[in-house]
PDB file of C-alpha atoms in Angstrom:
ATOM      1  CA  MET L  30      46.115 203.388 111.899  1.00 44.00           C
ATOM      2  CA  PRO L  31      48.843 202.811 109.225  1.00 50.00           C
ATOM      3  CA  PRO L  32      47.601 202.590 105.513  1.00 50.00           C
ATOM      4  CA  ASN L  33      46.726 199.290 104.144  1.00 49.00           C
ATOM      5  CA  GLU L  34      46.745 197.500 107.550  1.00 52.00           C
ATOM      6  CA  PRO L  35      43.762 195.314 108.321  1.00 54.00           C
ATOM      7  CA  GLY L  36      41.487 195.950 110.959  1.00 61.00           C
ATOM      8  CA  ARG L  37      39.074 198.291 112.080  1.00 68.00           C
ATOM      9  CA  SER L  38      39.390 201.450 114.139  1.00 74.00           C
ATOM     10  CA  LEU L  39      37.635 201.822 117.428  1.00 90.00           C
ATOM     11  CA  LYS L  40      35.408 204.943 117.372  1.00 92.00           C
ATOM     12  CA  THR L  41      35.510 205.433 121.066  1.00 93.00           C
ATOM     13  CA  LEU L  42      39.321 205.632 120.863  1.00 94.00           C
ATOM     14  CA  GLU L  43      39.264 208.039 117.850  1.00 94.00           C
ATOM     15  CA  ASN L  44      36.749 210.249 120.124  1.00 95.00           C
ATOM     16  CA  ALA L  45      39.395 210.292 123.075  1.00 96.00           C
ATOM     17  CA  LEU L  46      42.252 211.248 120.730  1.00 95.00           C
ATOM     18  CA  ALA L  47      40.166 213.951 119.062  1.00 96.00           C
ATOM     19  CA  ILE L  48      39.739 215.450 122.411  1.00 96.00           C
ATOM     20  CA  ILE L  49      43.236 215.021 123.172  1.00 96.00           C
ATOM     21  CA  ASP L  50      44.288 216.995 120.091  1.00 95.00           C
ATOM     22  CA  VAL L  51      42.141 219.883 120.567  1.00 95.00           C
ATOM     23  CA  ILE L  52      42.935 220.443 124.246  1.00 96.00           C
ATOM     24  CA  GLN L  53      46.937 220.153 123.070  1.00 93.00           C
ATOM     25  CA  GLU L  54      45.887 222.720 120.208  1.00 91.00           C
ATOM     26  CA  ARG L  55      44.368 225.164 122.534  1.00 92.00           C
ATOM     27  CA  ASP L  56      46.331 224.557 125.623  1.00 91.00           C
ATOM     28  CA  ALA L  57      43.486 224.474 127.885  1.00 94.00           C
ATOM     29  CA  LEU L  58      39.768 224.045 127.377  1.00 95.00           C
ATOM     30  CA  THR L  59      36.421 223.936 129.544  1.00 96.00           C
ATOM     31  CA  ILE L  60      34.031 221.172 129.059  1.00 96.00           C
ATOM     32  CA  GLY L  61      31.887 223.474 126.988  1.00 96.00           C
ATOM     33  CA  GLU L  62      34.676 224.826 124.832  1.00 97.00           C
ATOM     34  CA  ILE L  63      35.748 221.060 124.270  1.00 96.00           C
ATOM     35  CA  THR L  64      32.005 220.068 123.183  1.00 97.00           C
ATOM     36  CA  ASP L  65      31.982 223.163 120.729  1.00 96.00           C
ATOM     37  CA  GLU L  66      35.195 222.209 119.050  1.00 95.00           C
ATOM     38  CA  VAL L  67      34.496 218.332 118.737  1.00 95.00           C
ATOM     39  CA  GLY L  68      30.824 218.462 118.113  1.00 95.00           C
ATOM     40  CA  PHE L  69      29.927 215.655 120.699  1.00 95.00           C
ATOM     41  CA  ALA L  70      27.234 215.797 123.097  1.00 95.00           C
ATOM     42  CA  ARG L  71      28.202 217.521 126.411  1.00 96.00           C
ATOM     43  CA  SER L  72      27.408 214.391 128.402  1.00 95.00           C
ATOM     44  CA  THR L  73      29.792 212.224 126.006  1.00 95.00           C
ATOM     45  CA  VAL L  74      32.456 214.730 126.456  1.00 96.00           C
ATOM     46  CA  HIS L  75      32.173 214.834 130.264  1.00 96.00           C
ATOM     47  CA  GLY L  76      32.728 211.126 130.249  1.00 96.00           C
ATOM     48  CA  TYR L  77      35.734 210.900 128.165  1.00 96.00           C
ATOM     49  CA  VAL L  78      37.268 213.934 130.060  1.00 96.00           C
ATOM     50  CA  LYS L  79      36.783 212.479 133.326  1.00 96.00           C
ATOM     51  CA  THR L  80      38.063 209.313 132.411  1.00 96.00           C
ATOM     52  CA  LEU L  81      41.146 210.595 131.018  1.00 96.00           C
ATOM     53  CA  GLU L  82      41.616 212.901 134.106  1.00 96.00           C
ATOM     54  CA  ASN L  83      41.179 209.886 136.207  1.00 95.00           C
ATOM     55  CA  GLU L  84      44.028 208.155 134.499  1.00 94.00           C
ATOM     56  CA  ASP L  85      46.264 211.414 134.748  1.00 95.00           C
ATOM     57  CA  TYR L  86      46.251 212.171 130.837  1.00 95.00           C
ATOM     58  CA  LEU L  87      44.217 215.478 131.605  1.00 96.00           C
ATOM     59  CA  THR L  88      44.387 217.778 134.541  1.00 96.00           C
ATOM     60  CA  LYS L  89      42.036 220.478 135.524  1.00 95.00           C
ATOM     61  CA  GLN L  90      43.134 224.063 136.369  1.00 94.00           C
ATOM     62  CA  ASN L  91      40.784 226.754 137.167  1.00 93.00           C
ATOM     63  CA  GLY L  92      37.932 225.034 135.312  1.00 94.00           C
ATOM     64  CA  SER L  93      39.934 224.247 132.256  1.00 96.00           C
ATOM     65  CA  TYR L  94      41.406 221.093 131.301  1.00 96.00           C
ATOM     66  CA  LYS L  95      45.314 220.744 130.278  1.00 96.00           C
ATOM     67  CA  LEU L  96      46.927 217.780 129.196  1.00 95.00           C
ATOM     68  CA  GLY L  97      48.412 215.730 131.933  1.00 94.00           C
ATOM     69  CA  MET L  98      51.864 214.755 132.917  1.00 91.00           C
ATOM     70  CA  ALA L  99      51.405 210.883 131.870  1.00 93.00           C
ATOM     71  CA  PHE L 100      51.997 212.019 128.348  1.00 92.00           C
ATOM     72  CA  LEU L 101      55.392 213.103 129.468  1.00 87.00           C
ATOM     73  CA  ASP L 102      56.257 209.756 130.745  1.00 88.00           C
ATOM     74  CA  LYS L 103      54.992 208.150 127.375  1.00 89.00           C
ATOM     75  CA  GLY L 104      56.824 210.504 125.208  1.00 86.00           C
ATOM     76  CA  GLY L 105      60.082 210.269 127.180  1.00 86.00           C
ATOM     77  CA  ASP L 106      60.136 206.551 126.764  1.00 87.00           C
ATOM     78  CA  VAL L 107      59.391 206.893 123.071  1.00 86.00           C
ATOM     79  CA  ARG L 108      62.126 209.483 122.511  1.00 83.00           C
ATOM     80  CA  ILE L 109      64.809 207.002 124.080  1.00 80.00           C
ATOM     81  CA  ARG L 110      63.368 203.822 123.030  1.00 81.00           C
ATOM     82  CA  ASP L 111      66.029 202.994 120.586  1.00 80.00           C
ATOM     83  CA  GLN L 112      69.677 202.907 121.064  1.00 84.00           C
ATOM     84  CA  GLN L 113      70.321 204.740 117.823  1.00 86.00           C
ATOM     85  CA  PHE L 114      68.127 207.674 119.232  1.00 88.00           C
ATOM     86  CA  ARG L 115      70.110 207.738 122.651  1.00 89.00           C
ATOM     87  CA  THR L 116      73.499 207.897 120.840  1.00 90.00           C
ATOM     88  CA  THR L 117      72.494 210.700 118.676  1.00 92.00           C
ATOM     89  CA  ILE L 118      70.843 212.808 120.984  1.00 91.00           C
ATOM     90  CA  PRO L 119      73.978 214.092 122.926  1.00 92.00           C
ATOM     91  CA  LYS L 120      75.526 214.837 119.539  1.00 94.00           C
ATOM     92  CA  ILE L 121      72.771 217.474 118.746  1.00 95.00           C
ATOM     93  CA  GLU L 122      73.787 219.446 122.075  1.00 94.00           C
ATOM     94  CA  GLU L 123      77.652 219.470 120.709  1.00 95.00           C
ATOM     95  CA  ILE L 124      76.303 220.744 117.022  1.00 96.00           C
ATOM     96  CA  ALA L 125      74.411 223.470 118.665  1.00 95.00           C
ATOM     97  CA  GLU L 126      77.512 224.516 121.156  1.00 95.00           C
ATOM     98  CA  GLU L 127      79.977 224.294 118.021  1.00 94.00           C
ATOM     99  CA  THR L 128      78.040 226.192 115.468  1.00 95.00           C
ATOM    100  CA  GLY L 129      76.061 228.652 117.813  1.00 94.00           C
ATOM    101  CA  GLU L 130      73.003 227.846 115.762  1.00 95.00           C
ATOM    102  CA  ARG L 131      70.009 225.745 116.405  1.00 94.00           C
ATOM    103  CA  ALA L 132      70.439 221.891 115.699  1.00 95.00           C
ATOM    104  CA  GLN L 133      67.639 219.328 115.427  1.00 95.00           C
ATOM    105  CA  PHE L 134      67.344 215.540 115.072  1.00 96.00           C
ATOM    106  CA  ILE L 135      64.076 214.116 113.457  1.00 96.00           C
ATOM    107  CA  VAL L 136      62.877 210.774 112.624  1.00 96.00           C
ATOM    108  CA  GLU L 137      60.298 209.529 110.207  1.00 96.00           C
ATOM    109  CA  GLU L 138      57.312 207.471 111.206  1.00 95.00           C
ATOM    110  CA  HIS L 139      54.001 206.969 109.305  1.00 95.00           C
ATOM    111  CA  GLY L 140      55.459 209.261 106.620  1.00 96.00           C
ATOM    112  CA  ILE L 141      55.646 212.318 108.835  1.00 97.00           C
ATOM    113  CA  GLY L 142      58.640 213.520 110.526  1.00 96.00           C
ATOM    114  CA  THR L 143      58.959 214.165 114.307  1.00 94.00           C
ATOM    115  CA  TYR L 144      61.487 216.122 116.231  1.00 94.00           C
ATOM    116  CA  ILE L 145      63.228 213.850 118.966  1.00 93.00           C
ATOM    117  CA  HIS L 146      65.571 216.491 120.177  1.00 93.00           C
ATOM    118  CA  THR L 147      66.485 220.043 119.571  1.00 93.00           C
ATOM    119  CA  ALA L 148      69.388 222.073 121.238  1.00 93.00           C
ATOM    120  CA  ILE L 149      70.125 225.919 121.019  1.00 92.00           C
ATOM    121  CA  GLY L 150      73.292 227.579 120.298  1.00 90.00           C
ATOM    122  CA  ASN L 151      74.363 230.884 121.794  1.00 89.00           C
ATOM    123  CA  ASN L 152      73.325 232.840 118.515  1.00 79.00           C
ATOM    124  CA  ALA L 153      70.185 230.598 117.757  1.00 77.00           C
ATOM    125  CA  VAL L 154      67.027 231.886 116.880  1.00 71.00           C
ATOM    126  CA  ARG L 155      63.955 230.487 118.558  1.00 69.00           C
ATOM    127  CA  ALA L 156      61.604 228.445 116.118  1.00 67.00           C
ATOM    128  CA  ASP L 157      58.810 226.283 116.866  1.00 68.00           C
ATOM    129  CA  SER L 158      60.473 222.949 116.673  1.00 72.00           C
ATOM    130  CA  ARG L 159      59.789 221.519 120.003  1.00 82.00           C
ATOM    131  CA  ILE L 160      60.173 218.050 120.948  1.00 87.00           C
ATOM    132  CA  GLY L 161      57.516 215.944 119.536  1.00 89.00           C
ATOM    133  CA  LYS L 162      56.274 218.261 116.750  1.00 90.00           C
ATOM    134  CA  ARG L 163      55.505 216.442 113.610  1.00 92.00           C
ATOM    135  CA  ILE L 164      56.399 218.124 110.239  1.00 94.00           C
ATOM    136  CA  ASN L 165      56.084 217.337 106.420  1.00 96.00           C
ATOM    137  CA  LEU L 166      59.312 215.921 105.348  1.00 98.00           C
ATOM    138  CA  HIS L 167      59.828 217.575 102.168  1.00 98.00           C
ATOM    139  CA  ALA L 168      60.294 220.977 103.187  1.00 96.00           C
ATOM    140  CA  SER L 169      62.911 220.498 105.827  1.00 96.00           C
ATOM    141  CA  SER L 170      66.469 219.765 105.118  1.00 97.00           C
ATOM    142  CA  ALA L 171      66.716 216.732 107.757  1.00 97.00           C
ATOM    143  CA  GLY L 172      63.536 215.503 106.338  1.00 98.00           C
ATOM    144  CA  LYS L 173      64.587 215.532 102.619  1.00 98.00           C
ATOM    145  CA  SER L 174      67.835 213.924 103.838  1.00 98.00           C
ATOM    146  CA  ILE L 175      65.781 210.960 105.152  1.00 98.00           C
ATOM    147  CA  LEU L 176      63.476 210.964 101.933  1.00 98.00           C
ATOM    148  CA  ALA L 177      66.632 210.578 100.012  1.00 98.00           C
ATOM    149  CA  HIS L 178      67.679 207.347 101.628  1.00 97.00           C
ATOM    150  CA  LEU L 179      64.198 205.629 101.507  1.00 97.00           C
ATOM    151  CA  PRO L 180      63.139 203.434  98.752  1.00 97.00           C
ATOM    152  CA  HIS L 181      61.522 205.193  95.576  1.00 97.00           C
ATOM    153  CA  SER L 182      58.362 203.292  96.255  1.00 97.00           C
ATOM    154  CA  ARG L 183      58.115 204.434  99.903  1.00 97.00           C
ATOM    155  CA  VAL L 184      58.864 208.135  99.037  1.00 98.00           C
ATOM    156  CA  THR L 185      55.682 207.673  96.321  1.00 98.00           C
ATOM    157  CA  GLU L 186      53.655 206.302  99.092  1.00 98.00           C
ATOM    158  CA  ILE L 187      54.655 209.130 101.613  1.00 98.00           C
ATOM    159  CA  ILE L 188      53.746 211.694  98.918  1.00 98.00           C
ATOM    160  CA  ASP L 189      50.346 209.849  98.279  1.00 97.00           C
ATOM    161  CA  GLN L 190      49.433 209.793 101.668  1.00 96.00           C
ATOM    162  CA  HIS L 191      50.602 213.452 102.796  1.00 97.00           C
ATOM    163  CA  GLY L 192      50.936 215.330  99.606  1.00 97.00           C
ATOM    164  CA  LEU L 193      53.675 217.934  98.894  1.00 98.00           C
ATOM    165  CA  PRO L 194      51.970 221.018 100.587  1.00 97.00           C
ATOM    166  CA  ALA L 195      53.500 224.472 100.192  1.00 97.00           C
ATOM    167  CA  LEU L 196      54.538 226.079 103.462  1.00 96.00           C
ATOM    168  CA  THR L 197      56.528 228.804 101.780  1.00 96.00           C
ATOM    169  CA  GLU L 198      56.723 230.238  98.355  1.00 97.00           C
ATOM    170  CA  ASN L 199      60.011 228.228  98.179  1.00 97.00           C
ATOM    171  CA  THR L 200      58.778 224.864  99.193  1.00 97.00           C
ATOM    172  CA  VAL L 201      59.160 222.335  96.528  1.00 97.00           C
ATOM    173  CA  THR L 202      55.624 220.943  95.616  1.00 97.00           C
ATOM    174  CA  ASP L 203      56.376 219.150  92.310  1.00 97.00           C
ATOM    175  CA  GLN L 204      57.011 215.544  92.607  1.00 97.00           C
ATOM    176  CA  GLU L 205      59.554 215.155  89.600  1.00 97.00           C
ATOM    177  CA  ILE L 206      61.526 218.193  91.049  1.00 98.00           C
ATOM    178  CA  LEU L 207      61.602 216.751  94.349  1.00 98.00           C
ATOM    179  CA  PHE L 208      62.876 213.428  93.143  1.00 98.00           C
ATOM    180  CA  ASP L 209      65.621 215.080  91.168  1.00 98.00           C
ATOM    181  CA  GLU L 210      66.355 216.863  94.293  1.00 98.00           C
ATOM    182  CA  LEU L 211      66.723 213.808  96.177  1.00 98.00           C
ATOM    183  CA  GLN L 212      69.170 212.122  93.812  1.00 98.00           C
ATOM    184  CA  LYS L 213      71.365 215.229  94.351  1.00 97.00           C
ATOM    185  CA  ILE L 214      71.214 214.764  98.058  1.00 98.00           C
ATOM    186  CA  ARG L 215      72.340 211.360  97.718  1.00 97.00           C
ATOM    187  CA  ASP L 216      75.220 212.363  95.523  1.00 97.00           C
ATOM    188  CA  ARG L 217      76.544 214.786  97.850  1.00 96.00           C
ATOM    189  CA  GLY L 218      75.492 213.561 101.104  1.00 96.00           C
ATOM    190  CA  TYR L 219      73.502 216.508 102.557  1.00 98.00           C
ATOM    191  CA  ALA L 220      70.431 218.587 101.742  1.00 98.00           C
ATOM    192  CA  VAL L 221      69.418 222.330 102.302  1.00 98.00           C
ATOM    193  CA  SER L 222      66.203 224.005 102.884  1.00 97.00           C
ATOM    194  CA  ASP L 223      66.329 227.507 101.629  1.00 96.00           C
ATOM    195  CA  GLU L 224      63.472 229.183 103.323  1.00 96.00           C
ATOM    196  CA  GLU L 225      61.290 226.252 102.388  1.00 97.00           C
ATOM    197  CA  SER L 226      59.792 225.648 105.806  1.00 94.00           C
ATOM    198  CA  ILE L 227      59.712 229.254 107.235  1.00 93.00           C
ATOM    199  CA  GLY L 228      60.338 232.401 105.574  1.00 93.00           C
ATOM    200  CA  GLY L 229      63.918 233.913 106.464  1.00 94.00           C
ATOM    201  CA  LEU L 230      65.041 230.491 107.657  1.00 94.00           C
ATOM    202  CA  ARG L 231      67.859 228.374 106.017  1.00 96.00           C
ATOM    203  CA  ALA L 232      68.967 224.902 106.976  1.00 96.00           C
ATOM    204  CA  VAL L 233      71.610 222.258 106.185  1.00 98.00           C
ATOM    205  CA  GLY L 234      70.513 218.610 106.936  1.00 98.00           C
ATOM    206  CA  ALA L 235      72.077 215.029 106.470  1.00 98.00           C
ATOM    207  CA  PRO L 236      71.244 211.663 107.265  1.00 97.00           C
ATOM    208  CA  VAL L 237      72.052 209.522 110.152  1.00 96.00           C
ATOM    209  CA  LEU L 238      72.820 205.904 108.600  1.00 95.00           C
ATOM    210  CA  SER L 239      73.481 202.635 110.226  1.00 92.00           C
ATOM    211  CA  ASN L 240      74.139 199.476 108.120  1.00 90.00           C
ATOM    212  CA  ASP L 241      72.463 201.198 105.005  1.00 87.00           C
ATOM    213  CA  THR L 242      69.368 201.918 107.042  1.00 93.00           C
ATOM    214  CA  VAL L 243      68.547 205.676 107.754  1.00 96.00           C
ATOM    215  CA  ILE L 244      67.800 206.344 111.284  1.00 95.00           C
ATOM    216  CA  GLY L 245      66.772 209.935 110.922  1.00 96.00           C
ATOM    217  CA  GLY L 246      68.029 213.164 109.839  1.00 97.00           C
ATOM    218  CA  VAL L 247      70.290 216.071 111.774  1.00 97.00           C
ATOM    219  CA  SER L 248      70.128 219.547 110.661  1.00 97.00           C
ATOM    220  CA  ILE L 249      71.499 222.891 111.515  1.00 96.00           C
ATOM    221  CA  SER L 250      69.185 226.055 111.187  1.00 95.00           C
ATOM    222  CA  GLY L 251      69.538 229.890 111.571  1.00 94.00           C
ATOM    223  CA  PRO L 252      68.355 233.069 109.770  1.00 94.00           C
ATOM    224  CA  ALA L 253      69.100 233.496 106.110  1.00 94.00           C
ATOM    225  CA  HIS L 254      70.962 236.817 106.738  1.00 93.00           C
ATOM    226  CA  ARG L 255      73.504 234.739 108.737  1.00 93.00           C
ATOM    227  CA  ILE L 256      73.477 231.441 107.167  1.00 94.00           C
ATOM    228  CA  LYS L 257      74.569 232.371 103.456  1.00 95.00           C
ATOM    229  CA  GLY L 258      77.496 232.218 101.228  1.00 96.00           C
ATOM    230  CA  GLU L 259      80.341 229.822 101.779  1.00 96.00           C
ATOM    231  CA  ARG L 260      78.782 229.186 105.324  1.00 95.00           C
ATOM    232  CA  PHE L 261      75.577 227.814 103.677  1.00 96.00           C
ATOM    233  CA  ARG L 262      77.424 226.242 100.557  1.00 94.00           C
ATOM    234  CA  SER L 263      80.312 224.502 102.282  1.00 96.00           C
ATOM    235  CA  GLU L 264      81.388 225.217 105.845  1.00 97.00           C
ATOM    236  CA  LEU L 265      78.151 223.857 107.595  1.00 97.00           C
ATOM    237  CA  PRO L 266      77.488 221.124 105.087  1.00 97.00           C
ATOM    238  CA  ASN L 267      80.983 219.776 105.553  1.00 97.00           C
ATOM    239  CA  PHE L 268      80.962 220.040 109.345  1.00 97.00           C
ATOM    240  CA  LEU L 269      77.671 218.364 109.441  1.00 97.00           C
ATOM    241  CA  LEU L 270      78.916 215.429 106.977  1.00 97.00           C
ATOM    242  CA  GLY L 271      81.716 215.067 109.573  1.00 96.00           C
ATOM    243  CA  VAL L 272      79.432 214.683 112.313  1.00 95.00           C
ATOM    244  CA  THR L 273      77.084 212.215 110.645  1.00 95.00           C
ATOM    245  CA  ASN L 274      80.071 210.040 109.546  1.00 94.00           C
ATOM    246  CA  GLU L 275      81.121 209.766 113.352  1.00 94.00           C
ATOM    247  CA  LEU L 276      77.702 208.987 114.345  1.00 93.00           C
ATOM    248  CA  GLN L 277      77.352 206.290 111.513  1.00 92.00           C
ATOM    249  CA  LEU L 278      80.692 204.701 112.746  1.00 92.00           C
ATOM    250  CA  ARG L 279      79.429 204.815 116.494  1.00 90.00           C
ATOM    251  CA  LEU L 280      76.179 203.250 115.621  1.00 90.00           C
ATOM    252  CA  GLU L 281      77.712 200.540 113.557  1.00 86.00           C
ATOM    253  CA  TYR L 282      80.601 199.574 115.903  1.00 84.00           C
ATOM    254  CA  GLN L 283      78.966 200.098 119.415  1.00 70.00           C
TER     255      GLN L 283
END
């Protein structure tokens, strides 16, 4: 439940979500393994699991339970729920093809970034940026480009809620330094991540804006040995700014 929203949470729903989360983390678990992970009574776990299986949210394979295809239907609907998302997604494919690198589109919800779409160019390295993955905004270039266009009070709320955890030795973990960087991002129009989320990976990101509202963030990422020098400082940023400007025009005049 979002912070400061009135109401009470339902323990039964929290328990079901805890079971779903541990199965997602481990890919497949038996009833006994789920019980060990969540600490509920075995009979309680069995009841939740059978209910979720009956509703197609879990499927049983070789005695273990995996997430079911019902989640794919729900996730697919969320991914294209807004026209802004549907407009941006095809552009991510073009970015990856044009640059040969990995391109991503993320949005902010509840103070966390979520990958809406990723595309892989011919020279791209594979990274754990699957669709639906959730990340801290302060460590990614796309995430920082989003933060730079949120109200100062909202950014403070996000920091209070999620902190500024260090993902690498280069991650910005000081609030004052982060706010200084966000001002620079607003001034120049783009953000960078210099091995701040994953060691050896650099990225350039820019916001997707529509009528002064930030829709999400687009980024191009690749290995530090290839994204360096003028490619890192000007070539990719200028290319990305052109792409996001085109997206902004499409979103505002579609």
